[in-house]
Amino acid sequence: EVHLVDSGGGLVQPGGSLRLSCEASGFTFTDAYMSWVRQAPGKGLEWIGRIKSESDGGTTDYAAPVKGRFTISRDDSKNTLYLQMNSLKTEDTAVYYCATAPGYWGQGTLVTVSS
Amino acid sequence: DIVMTQSPDSLAVSLGERATISCKSSHSLLYSSNSKNYLAWHRQKPGQPPELLIYWASTRESGVPDRFSGSGSGRDFTLTISSLQAEDVAVYYCHQYYGTHWSFGQGTKVEIK
């Protein structure tokens, strides 16, 4: 059974940084393309980025609102996915989920950007 | 990017009655090399993460009740709940994983009439 556990959320001031983690189990993490999806309060789901498996190059792709500010990485030795978020804005306030196709989700971690 | 559009935005259905949600994609989600539609449906109950119901447009995830079914191909898809139960009150999202950038429908809120 696919199991994803998100962590690292919290309150941060505008312009600050935060790193989220996602621990994976129940599937072959090294073969998986992993994504991050967020959900602002009362809103729908927004894909923000993905990382390919290392065997497929480990390259990343990002949605326009976060490109240049957010970085996705992975540590296959720890079965863990990361999201480094820099230059945070108030509009980045959301629950952040890690996910893998076709749609297995972590439980989410809340990031609040506020002064 | 692929745009996903759901209809209706909300619907109220009596317990035991059928609920039907439509999802239209701006691009075909049918991958010719494997004949699979890269379309999933998720249910999100209040305060919970989304949960996978259907993938490949019509394959029910393990443990999902058989009152849920998915159909369609190419650009037009449907989620049907054959007999609505109280626990089905939720927001439902269609989701394309065809492109590099995933995208989601805006959500359909299902309530009890």
PDB file of C-alpha atoms in Angstrom, chain A residues 2 5 14 16 21 33 38 56 58 62 66-69 71 73 80 87 89-90 97 107 109 113:
ATOM      1  CA  VAL A   2       1.323   3.405  -1.003  1.00  0.00           C
ATOM      2  CA  VAL A   5       3.841  11.299   5.033  1.00  0.00           C
ATOM      3  CA  PRO A  14       6.924  36.872   3.753  1.00  0.00           C
ATOM      4  CA  GLY A  16      11.252  33.637   4.313  1.00  0.00           C
ATOM      5  CA  SER A  21       9.618  16.616   3.425  1.00  0.00           C
ATOM      6  CA  TYR A  33       8.099  10.378 -10.529  1.00  0.00           C
ATOM      7  CA  ARG A  38      -0.981  22.576  -3.041  1.00  0.00           C
ATOM      8  CA  ASP A  56      15.174   8.990 -16.039  1.00  0.00           C
ATOM      9  CA  GLY A  58      16.068  13.222 -12.026  1.00  0.00           C
ATOM     10  CA  TYR A  62       7.676  23.657 -12.115  1.00  0.00           C
ATOM     11  CA  VAL A  66       6.753  28.976  -8.161  1.00  0.00           C
ATOM     12  CA  LYS A  67       9.445  28.653 -10.812  1.00  0.00           C
ATOM     13  CA  GLY A  68      12.707  30.162  -9.620  1.00  0.00           C
ATOM     14  CA  ARG A  69      11.586  30.202  -5.963  1.00  0.00           C
ATOM     15  CA  THR A  71      13.155  23.545  -5.661  1.00  0.00           C
ATOM     16  CA  SER A  73      14.768  17.249  -4.723  1.00  0.00           C
ATOM     17  CA  THR A  80      12.214  10.996   0.859  1.00  0.00           C
ATOM     18  CA  SER A  87      11.095  34.016  -1.176  1.00  0.00           C
ATOM     19  CA  LYS A  89       4.688  35.168  -0.503  1.00  0.00           C
ATOM     20  CA  THR A  90       1.356  35.423   1.287  1.00  0.00           C
ATOM     21  CA  TYR A  97       0.705  17.515  -0.568  1.00  0.00           C
ATOM     22  CA  GLN A 107      -1.867  13.789   4.316  1.00  0.00           C
ATOM     23  CA  THR A 109       1.230  19.909   5.656  1.00  0.00           C
ATOM     24  CA  VAL A 113       2.954  32.880   5.093  1.00  0.00           C
TER      25      VAL A 113
END
